[in-house]
mmCIF file of C-alpha atoms in Angstrom:
data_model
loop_
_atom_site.group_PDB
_atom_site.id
_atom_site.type_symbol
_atom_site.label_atom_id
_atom_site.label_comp_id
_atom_site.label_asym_id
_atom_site.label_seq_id
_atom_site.Cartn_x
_atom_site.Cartn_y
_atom_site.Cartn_z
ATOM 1 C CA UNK L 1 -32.417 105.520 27.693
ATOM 2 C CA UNK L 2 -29.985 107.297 25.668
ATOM 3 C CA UNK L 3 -27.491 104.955 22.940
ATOM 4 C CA UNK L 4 -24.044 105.908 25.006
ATOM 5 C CA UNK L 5 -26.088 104.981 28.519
ATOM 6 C CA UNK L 6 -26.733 101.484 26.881
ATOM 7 C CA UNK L 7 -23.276 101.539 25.590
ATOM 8 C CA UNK L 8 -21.525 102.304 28.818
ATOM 9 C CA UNK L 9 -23.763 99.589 30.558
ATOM 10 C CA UNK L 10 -23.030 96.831 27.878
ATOM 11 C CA UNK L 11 -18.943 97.318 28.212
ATOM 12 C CA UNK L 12 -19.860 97.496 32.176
ATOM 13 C CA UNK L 13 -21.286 94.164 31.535
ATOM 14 C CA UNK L 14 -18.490 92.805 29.096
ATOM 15 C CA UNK L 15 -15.753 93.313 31.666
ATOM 16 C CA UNK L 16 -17.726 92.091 34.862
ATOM 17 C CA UNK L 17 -18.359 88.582 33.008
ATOM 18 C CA UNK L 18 -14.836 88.682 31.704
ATOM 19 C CA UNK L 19 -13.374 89.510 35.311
ATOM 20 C CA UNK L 20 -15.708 86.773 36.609
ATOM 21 C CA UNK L 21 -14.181 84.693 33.706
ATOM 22 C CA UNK L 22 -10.929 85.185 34.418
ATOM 23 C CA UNK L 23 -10.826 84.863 38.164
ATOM 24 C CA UNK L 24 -12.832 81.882 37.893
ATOM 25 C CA UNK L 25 -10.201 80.447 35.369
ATOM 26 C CA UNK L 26 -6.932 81.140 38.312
ATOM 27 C CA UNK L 27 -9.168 79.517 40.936
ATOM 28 C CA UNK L 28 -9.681 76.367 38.183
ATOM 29 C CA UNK L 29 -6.319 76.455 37.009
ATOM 30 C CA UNK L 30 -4.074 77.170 40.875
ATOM 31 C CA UNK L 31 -6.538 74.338 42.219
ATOM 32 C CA UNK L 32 -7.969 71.800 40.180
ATOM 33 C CA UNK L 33 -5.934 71.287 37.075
ATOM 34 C CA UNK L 34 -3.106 69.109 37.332
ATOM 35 C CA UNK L 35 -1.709 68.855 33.443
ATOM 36 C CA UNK L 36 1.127 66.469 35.032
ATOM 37 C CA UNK L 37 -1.166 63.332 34.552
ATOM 38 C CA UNK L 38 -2.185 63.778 30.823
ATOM 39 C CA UNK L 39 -0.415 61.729 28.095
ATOM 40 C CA UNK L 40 1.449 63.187 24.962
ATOM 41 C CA UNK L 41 -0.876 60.864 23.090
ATOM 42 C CA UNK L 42 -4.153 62.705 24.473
ATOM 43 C CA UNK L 43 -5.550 64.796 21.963
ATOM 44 C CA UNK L 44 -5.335 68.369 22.684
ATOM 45 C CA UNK L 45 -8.937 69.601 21.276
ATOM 46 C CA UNK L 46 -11.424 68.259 23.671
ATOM 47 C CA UNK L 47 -14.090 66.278 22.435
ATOM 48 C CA UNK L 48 -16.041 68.574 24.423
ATOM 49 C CA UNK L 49 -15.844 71.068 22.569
ATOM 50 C CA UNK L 50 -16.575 69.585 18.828
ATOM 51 C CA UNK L 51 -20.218 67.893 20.486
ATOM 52 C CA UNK L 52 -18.156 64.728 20.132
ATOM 53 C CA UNK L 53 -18.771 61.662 22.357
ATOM 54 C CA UNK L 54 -16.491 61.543 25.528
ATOM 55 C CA UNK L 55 -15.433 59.557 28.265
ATOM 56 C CA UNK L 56 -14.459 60.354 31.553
ATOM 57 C CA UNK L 57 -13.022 57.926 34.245
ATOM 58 C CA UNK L 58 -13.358 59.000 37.998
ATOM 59 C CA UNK L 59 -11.433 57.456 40.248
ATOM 60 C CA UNK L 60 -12.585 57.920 44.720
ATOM 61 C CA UNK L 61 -9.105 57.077 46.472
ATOM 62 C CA UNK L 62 -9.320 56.467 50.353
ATOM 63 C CA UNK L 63 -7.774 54.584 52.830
ATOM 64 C CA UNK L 64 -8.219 51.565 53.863
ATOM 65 C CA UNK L 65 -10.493 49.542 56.221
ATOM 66 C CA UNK L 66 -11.336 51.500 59.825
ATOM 67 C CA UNK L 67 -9.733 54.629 58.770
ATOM 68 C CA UNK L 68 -6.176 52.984 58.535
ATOM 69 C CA UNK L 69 -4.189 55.292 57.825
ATOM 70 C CA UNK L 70 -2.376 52.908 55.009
ATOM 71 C CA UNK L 71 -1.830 52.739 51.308
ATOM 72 C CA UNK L 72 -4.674 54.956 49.906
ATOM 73 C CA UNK L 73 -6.750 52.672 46.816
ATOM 74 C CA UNK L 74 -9.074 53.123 44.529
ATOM 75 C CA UNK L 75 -12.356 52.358 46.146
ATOM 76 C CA UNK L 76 -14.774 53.844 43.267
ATOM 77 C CA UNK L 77 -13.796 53.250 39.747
ATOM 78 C CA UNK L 78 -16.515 54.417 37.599
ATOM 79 C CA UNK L 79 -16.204 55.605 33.906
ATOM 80 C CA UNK L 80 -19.152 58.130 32.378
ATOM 81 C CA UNK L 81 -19.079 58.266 28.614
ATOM 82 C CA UNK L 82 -21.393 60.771 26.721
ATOM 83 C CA UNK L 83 -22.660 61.132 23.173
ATOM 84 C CA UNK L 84 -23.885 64.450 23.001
ATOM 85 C CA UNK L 85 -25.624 64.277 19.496
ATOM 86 C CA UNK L 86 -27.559 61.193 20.795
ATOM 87 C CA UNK L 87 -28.023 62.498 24.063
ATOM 88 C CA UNK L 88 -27.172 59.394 25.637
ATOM 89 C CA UNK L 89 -24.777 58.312 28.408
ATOM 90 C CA UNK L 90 -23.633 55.356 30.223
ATOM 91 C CA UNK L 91 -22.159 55.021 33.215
ATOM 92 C CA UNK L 92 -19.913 51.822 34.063
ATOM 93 C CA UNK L 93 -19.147 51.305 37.362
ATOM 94 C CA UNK L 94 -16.655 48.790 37.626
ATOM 95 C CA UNK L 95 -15.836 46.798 40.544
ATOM 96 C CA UNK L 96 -12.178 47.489 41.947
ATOM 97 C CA UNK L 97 -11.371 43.985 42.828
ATOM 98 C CA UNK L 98 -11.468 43.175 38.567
ATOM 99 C CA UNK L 99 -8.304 42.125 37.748
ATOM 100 C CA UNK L 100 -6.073 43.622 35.935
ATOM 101 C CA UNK L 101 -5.334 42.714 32.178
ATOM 102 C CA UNK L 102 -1.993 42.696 32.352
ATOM 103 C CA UNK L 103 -0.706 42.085 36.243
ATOM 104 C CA UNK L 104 -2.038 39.413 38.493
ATOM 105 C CA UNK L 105 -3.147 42.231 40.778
ATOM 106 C CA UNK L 106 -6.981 43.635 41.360
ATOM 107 C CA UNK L 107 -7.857 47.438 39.812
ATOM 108 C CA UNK L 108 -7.358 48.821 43.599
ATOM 109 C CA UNK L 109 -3.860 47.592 43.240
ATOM 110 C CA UNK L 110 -2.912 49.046 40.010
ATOM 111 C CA UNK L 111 -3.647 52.343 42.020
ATOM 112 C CA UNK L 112 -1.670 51.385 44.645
ATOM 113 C CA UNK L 113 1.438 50.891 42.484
ATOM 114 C CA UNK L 114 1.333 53.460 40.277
ATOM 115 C CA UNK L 115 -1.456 56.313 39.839
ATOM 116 C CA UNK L 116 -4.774 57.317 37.958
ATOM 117 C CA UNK L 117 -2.455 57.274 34.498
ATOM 118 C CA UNK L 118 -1.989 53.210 35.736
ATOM 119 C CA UNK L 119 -5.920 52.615 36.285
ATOM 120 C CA UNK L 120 -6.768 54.370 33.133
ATOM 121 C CA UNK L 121 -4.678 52.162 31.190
ATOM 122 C CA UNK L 122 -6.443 49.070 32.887
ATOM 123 C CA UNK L 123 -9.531 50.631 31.912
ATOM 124 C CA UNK L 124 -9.421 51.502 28.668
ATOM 125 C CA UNK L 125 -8.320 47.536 28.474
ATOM 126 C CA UNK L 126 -10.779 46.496 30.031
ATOM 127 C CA UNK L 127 -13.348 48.345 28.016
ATOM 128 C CA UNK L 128 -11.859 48.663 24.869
ATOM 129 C CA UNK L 129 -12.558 52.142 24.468
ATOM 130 C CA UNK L 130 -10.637 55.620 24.452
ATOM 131 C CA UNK L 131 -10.545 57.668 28.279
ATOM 132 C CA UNK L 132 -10.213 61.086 27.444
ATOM 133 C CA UNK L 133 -10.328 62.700 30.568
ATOM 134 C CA UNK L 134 -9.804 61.299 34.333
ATOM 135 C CA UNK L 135 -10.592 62.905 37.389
ATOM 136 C CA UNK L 136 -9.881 61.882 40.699
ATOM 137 C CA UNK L 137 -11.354 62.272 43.830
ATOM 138 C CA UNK L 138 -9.758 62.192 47.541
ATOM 139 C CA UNK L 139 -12.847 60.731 49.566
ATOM 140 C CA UNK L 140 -11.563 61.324 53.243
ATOM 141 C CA UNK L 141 -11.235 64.974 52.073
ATOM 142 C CA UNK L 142 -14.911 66.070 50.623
ATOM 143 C CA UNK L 143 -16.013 67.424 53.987
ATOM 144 C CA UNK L 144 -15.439 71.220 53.270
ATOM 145 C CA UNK L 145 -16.951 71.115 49.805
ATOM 146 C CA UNK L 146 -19.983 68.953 51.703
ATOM 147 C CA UNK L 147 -20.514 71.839 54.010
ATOM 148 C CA UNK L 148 -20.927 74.530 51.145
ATOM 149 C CA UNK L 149 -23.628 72.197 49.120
ATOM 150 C CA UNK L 150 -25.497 71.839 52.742
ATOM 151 C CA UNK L 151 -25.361 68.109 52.918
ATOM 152 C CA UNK L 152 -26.852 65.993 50.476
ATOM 153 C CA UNK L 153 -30.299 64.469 50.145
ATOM 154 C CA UNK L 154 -29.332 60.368 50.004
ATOM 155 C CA UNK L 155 -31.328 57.565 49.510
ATOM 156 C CA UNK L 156 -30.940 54.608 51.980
ATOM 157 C CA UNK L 157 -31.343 51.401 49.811
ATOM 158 C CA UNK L 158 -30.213 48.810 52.893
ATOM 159 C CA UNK L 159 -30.541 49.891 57.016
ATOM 160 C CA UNK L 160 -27.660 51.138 58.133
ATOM 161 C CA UNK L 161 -26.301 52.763 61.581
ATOM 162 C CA UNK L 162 -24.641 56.308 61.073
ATOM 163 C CA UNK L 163 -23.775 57.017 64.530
ATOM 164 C CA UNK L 164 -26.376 57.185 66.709
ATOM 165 C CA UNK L 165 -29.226 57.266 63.734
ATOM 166 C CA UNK L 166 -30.306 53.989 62.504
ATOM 167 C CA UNK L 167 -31.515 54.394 58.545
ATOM 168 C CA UNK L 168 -34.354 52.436 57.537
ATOM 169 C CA UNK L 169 -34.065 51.096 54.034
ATOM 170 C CA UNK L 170 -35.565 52.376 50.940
ATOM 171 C CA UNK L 171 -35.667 56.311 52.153
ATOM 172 C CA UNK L 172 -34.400 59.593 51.256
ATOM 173 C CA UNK L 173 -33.072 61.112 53.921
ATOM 174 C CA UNK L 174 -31.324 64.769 54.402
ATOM 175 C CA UNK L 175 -28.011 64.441 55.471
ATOM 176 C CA UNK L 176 -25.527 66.819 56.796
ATOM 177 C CA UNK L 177 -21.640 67.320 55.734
ATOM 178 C CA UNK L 178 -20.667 65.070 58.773
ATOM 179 C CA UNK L 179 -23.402 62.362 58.222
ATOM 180 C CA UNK L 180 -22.551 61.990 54.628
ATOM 181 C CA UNK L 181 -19.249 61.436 55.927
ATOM 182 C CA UNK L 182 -20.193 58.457 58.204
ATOM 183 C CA UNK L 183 -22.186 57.633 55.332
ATOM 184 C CA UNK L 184 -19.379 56.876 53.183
ATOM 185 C CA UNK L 185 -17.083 55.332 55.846
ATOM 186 C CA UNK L 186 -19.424 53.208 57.732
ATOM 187 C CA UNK L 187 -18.311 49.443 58.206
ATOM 188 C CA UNK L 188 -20.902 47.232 57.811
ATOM 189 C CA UNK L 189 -21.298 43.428 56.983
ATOM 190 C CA UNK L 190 -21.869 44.322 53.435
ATOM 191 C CA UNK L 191 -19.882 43.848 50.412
ATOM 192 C CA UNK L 192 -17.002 45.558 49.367
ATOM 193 C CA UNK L 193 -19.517 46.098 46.249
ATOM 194 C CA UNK L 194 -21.976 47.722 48.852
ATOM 195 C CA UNK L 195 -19.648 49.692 50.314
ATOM 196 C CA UNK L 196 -17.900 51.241 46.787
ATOM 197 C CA UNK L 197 -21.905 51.934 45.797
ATOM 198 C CA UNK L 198 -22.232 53.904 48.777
ATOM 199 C CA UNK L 199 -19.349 56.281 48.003
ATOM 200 C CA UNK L 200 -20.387 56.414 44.237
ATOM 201 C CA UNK L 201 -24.003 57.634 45.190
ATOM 202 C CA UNK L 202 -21.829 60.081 47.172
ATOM 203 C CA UNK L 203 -19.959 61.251 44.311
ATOM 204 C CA UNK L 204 -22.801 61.197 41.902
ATOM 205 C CA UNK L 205 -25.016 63.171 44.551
ATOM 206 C CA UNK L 206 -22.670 65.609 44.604
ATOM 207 C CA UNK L 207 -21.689 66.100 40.967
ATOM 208 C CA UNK L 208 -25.733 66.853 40.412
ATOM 209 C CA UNK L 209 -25.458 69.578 43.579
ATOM 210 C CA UNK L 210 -22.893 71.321 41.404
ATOM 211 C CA UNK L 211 -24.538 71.277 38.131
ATOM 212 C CA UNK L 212 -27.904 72.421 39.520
ATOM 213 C CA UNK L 213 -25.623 75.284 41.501
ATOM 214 C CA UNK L 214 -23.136 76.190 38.809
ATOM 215 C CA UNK L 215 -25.786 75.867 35.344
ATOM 216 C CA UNK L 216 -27.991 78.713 37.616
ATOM 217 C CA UNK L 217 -26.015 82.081 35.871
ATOM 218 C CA UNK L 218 -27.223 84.016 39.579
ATOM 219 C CA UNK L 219 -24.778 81.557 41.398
ATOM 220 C CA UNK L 220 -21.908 81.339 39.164
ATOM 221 C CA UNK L 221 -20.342 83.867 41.252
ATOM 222 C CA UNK L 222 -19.936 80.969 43.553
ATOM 223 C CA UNK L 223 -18.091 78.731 41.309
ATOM 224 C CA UNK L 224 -14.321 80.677 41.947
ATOM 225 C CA UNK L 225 -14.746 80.265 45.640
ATOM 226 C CA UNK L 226 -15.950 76.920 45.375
ATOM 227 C CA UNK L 227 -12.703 76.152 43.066
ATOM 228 C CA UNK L 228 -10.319 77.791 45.362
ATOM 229 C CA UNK L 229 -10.779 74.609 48.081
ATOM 230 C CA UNK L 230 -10.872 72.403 45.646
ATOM 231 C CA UNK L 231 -7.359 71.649 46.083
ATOM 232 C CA UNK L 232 -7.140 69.115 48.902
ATOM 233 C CA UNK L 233 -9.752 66.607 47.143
ATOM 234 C CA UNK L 234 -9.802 66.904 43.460
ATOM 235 C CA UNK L 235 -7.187 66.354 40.973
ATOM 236 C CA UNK L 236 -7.801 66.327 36.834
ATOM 237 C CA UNK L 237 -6.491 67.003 33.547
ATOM 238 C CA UNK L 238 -9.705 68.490 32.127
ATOM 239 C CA UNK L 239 -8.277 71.865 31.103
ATOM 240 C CA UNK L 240 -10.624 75.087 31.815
ATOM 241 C CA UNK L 241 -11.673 76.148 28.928
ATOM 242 C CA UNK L 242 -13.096 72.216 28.493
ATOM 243 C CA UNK L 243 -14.305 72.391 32.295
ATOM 244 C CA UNK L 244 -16.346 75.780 31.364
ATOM 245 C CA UNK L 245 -17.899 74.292 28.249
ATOM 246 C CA UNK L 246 -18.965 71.470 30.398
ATOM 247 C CA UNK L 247 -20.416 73.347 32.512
ATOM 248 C CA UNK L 248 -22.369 75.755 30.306
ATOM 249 C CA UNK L 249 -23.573 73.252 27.918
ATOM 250 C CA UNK L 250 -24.956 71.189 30.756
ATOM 251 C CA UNK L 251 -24.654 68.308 29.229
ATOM 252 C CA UNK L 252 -25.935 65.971 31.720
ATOM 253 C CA UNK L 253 -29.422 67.662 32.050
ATOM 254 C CA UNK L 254 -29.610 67.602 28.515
ATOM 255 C CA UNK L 255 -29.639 63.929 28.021
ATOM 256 C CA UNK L 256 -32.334 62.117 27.175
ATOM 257 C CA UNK L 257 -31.349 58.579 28.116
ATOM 258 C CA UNK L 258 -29.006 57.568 30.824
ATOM 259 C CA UNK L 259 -27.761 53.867 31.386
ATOM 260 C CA UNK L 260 -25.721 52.559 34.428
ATOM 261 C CA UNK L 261 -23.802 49.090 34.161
ATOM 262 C CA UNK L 262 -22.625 47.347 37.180
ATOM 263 C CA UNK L 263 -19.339 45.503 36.053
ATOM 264 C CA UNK L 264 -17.996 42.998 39.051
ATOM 265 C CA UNK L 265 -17.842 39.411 38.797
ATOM 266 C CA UNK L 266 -18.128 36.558 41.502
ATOM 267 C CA UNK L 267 -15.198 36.361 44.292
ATOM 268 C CA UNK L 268 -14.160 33.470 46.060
ATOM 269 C CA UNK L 269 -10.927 34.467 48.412
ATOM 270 C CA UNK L 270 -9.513 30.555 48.658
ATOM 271 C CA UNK L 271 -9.744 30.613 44.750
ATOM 272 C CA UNK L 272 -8.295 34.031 43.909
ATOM 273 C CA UNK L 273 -8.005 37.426 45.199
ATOM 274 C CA UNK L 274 -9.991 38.672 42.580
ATOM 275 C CA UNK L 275 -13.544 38.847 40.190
ATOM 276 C CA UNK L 276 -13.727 36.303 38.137
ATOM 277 C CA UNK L 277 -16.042 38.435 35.637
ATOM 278 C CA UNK L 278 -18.557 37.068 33.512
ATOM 279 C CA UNK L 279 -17.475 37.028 29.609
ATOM 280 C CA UNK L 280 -20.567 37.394 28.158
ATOM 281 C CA UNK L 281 -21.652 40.650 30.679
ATOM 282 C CA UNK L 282 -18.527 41.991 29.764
ATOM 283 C CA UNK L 283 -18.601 41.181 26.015
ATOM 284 C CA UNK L 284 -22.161 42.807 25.742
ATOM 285 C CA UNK L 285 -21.037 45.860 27.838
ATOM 286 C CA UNK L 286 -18.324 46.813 25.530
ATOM 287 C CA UNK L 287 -20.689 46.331 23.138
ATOM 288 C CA UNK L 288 -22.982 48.946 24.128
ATOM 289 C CA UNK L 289 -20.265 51.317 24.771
ATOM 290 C CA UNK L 290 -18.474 50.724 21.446
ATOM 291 C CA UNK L 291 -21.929 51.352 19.744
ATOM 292 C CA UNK L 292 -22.269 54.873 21.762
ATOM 293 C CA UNK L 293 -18.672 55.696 20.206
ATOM 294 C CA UNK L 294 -20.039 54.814 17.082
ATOM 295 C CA UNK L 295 -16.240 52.423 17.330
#
């Protein structure tokens, strides 16, 4: 093959990956970013892109009991901080009936009277570390992205009824877009607890369908189209150019150790309408996170 053949084909490559570059970036930037929710105090150079440790909080809103359609509130609250040069992570997923720091109100309620900027805050109080990024989720609206993954394997850790299909517990089973749905909605005689780890198996089921879709460089193609309806359920201030890096790095495959902390506390209604947490659990779990930080 001649040296202008190979020439012709690598700028015929250049501009097809820069097109698909570029159109993925409008689909990001028309549908998913929402710069309107960062701070003037958040640092404009992503950690993400120095290989610096990060934190992300990811907030699932929904309505309330029985598909009222009330106030939405926060019903996951979960926080994913990642060291990249230890290739460690831990997850915190903290209970949304904590109080808050500063209001004698629960976590679900500081969504309810302001936004994600409001829950952030809390958080970062709570866990005396930095946020750099939040990302929030619309629960009730996941179905169309559900029906491009195909469903989602889920494992059934307690029997539960999903219409006319009664689960067994401690099984994976295939579900479809509408299952998953019923999944995540289903009113039960668990916890509130149970119910919020439901919808954050949800979420992290489907954050691991799009990293094993999008890291595969034969389906990135799919990534703009996939963007485009993102509009109607997810809302974030993690710019593109971060969001890309994220995504090409693949930094969650590449970890080597991944921890998940359960943060609630015990609730008694006719003593308070929230967690009372445990100091110690709380003490050791900032702790841990601190030391990821290297605070």
């Amino acid at each position: 093959m001649s040296l202008f053949i190979i020439m012709i084909i690598g700028v015929a490559i250049f501009f097809y990956l820069f097109t698909l570059y570029h159109d993925i970036g409008e689909a990001y930037r028309t549908s998913v970013e929402d710069v309107s929710l960062k701070e003037t105090d958040t640092p404009i150079d992503s950690p993400i892109n120095h290989h610096e440790t990060v934190t992300f909080l990811i907030v699932g809103v929904d309505y309330g009991h029985a598909g009222r359609l009330d106030e939405k509130r926060a019903n996951v609250i979960t926080t994913l901080t990642i060291n990249p040069s230890k290739k460690q992570s831990i997850q915190v997923n903290v209970s949304r009936l904590l109080k808050d720091t500063q209001q004698d109100v629960t976590l679900s309620h500081v969504y309810k009277n302001g936004n994600v900027m409001e829950i952030k805050q809390s958080v970062e109080e709570l866990l005396q570390i930095p946020i750099h990024h939040t990302v929030k989720i619309e629960l009730s609206e996941l179905r169309p992205l559900l029906d491009q993954l195909g469903g989602l394997k889920v494992k059934i850790e307690s029997p539960i009824q999903i219409g006319d299909q009664t689960y067994a517990a401690n099984q994976e089973v295939q579900m479809s877009s509408r299952e998953v749905m019923l999944y995540m909605q289903a009113q039960t005689d668990e916890s509130e607890w149970e119910h919020s780890k439901r919808e954050t198996q949800v979420l992290e089921q489907i954050s691991i369908a799009l990293f094993d879709k999008f890291s595969n460089v034969s389906r990135i193609t799919e990534l703009a189209a996939t963007l485009n309806e993102a509009e109607s359920w997810l809302i974030t201030d993690l710019k593109y150019e971060t969001f890309f890096n994220f995504i090409r790095e693949n930094y969650i495959k590449n970890l080597d150790q991944r921890s998940v902390i359960s943060l609630r506390g015990d609730y008694q209604a006719d003593e308070s309408p929230w967690e009372k947490i445990n100091e110690q659990w709380l003490d050791r779990t900032r702790s841990d996170l601190q030391e990821l930080v290297g605070q």
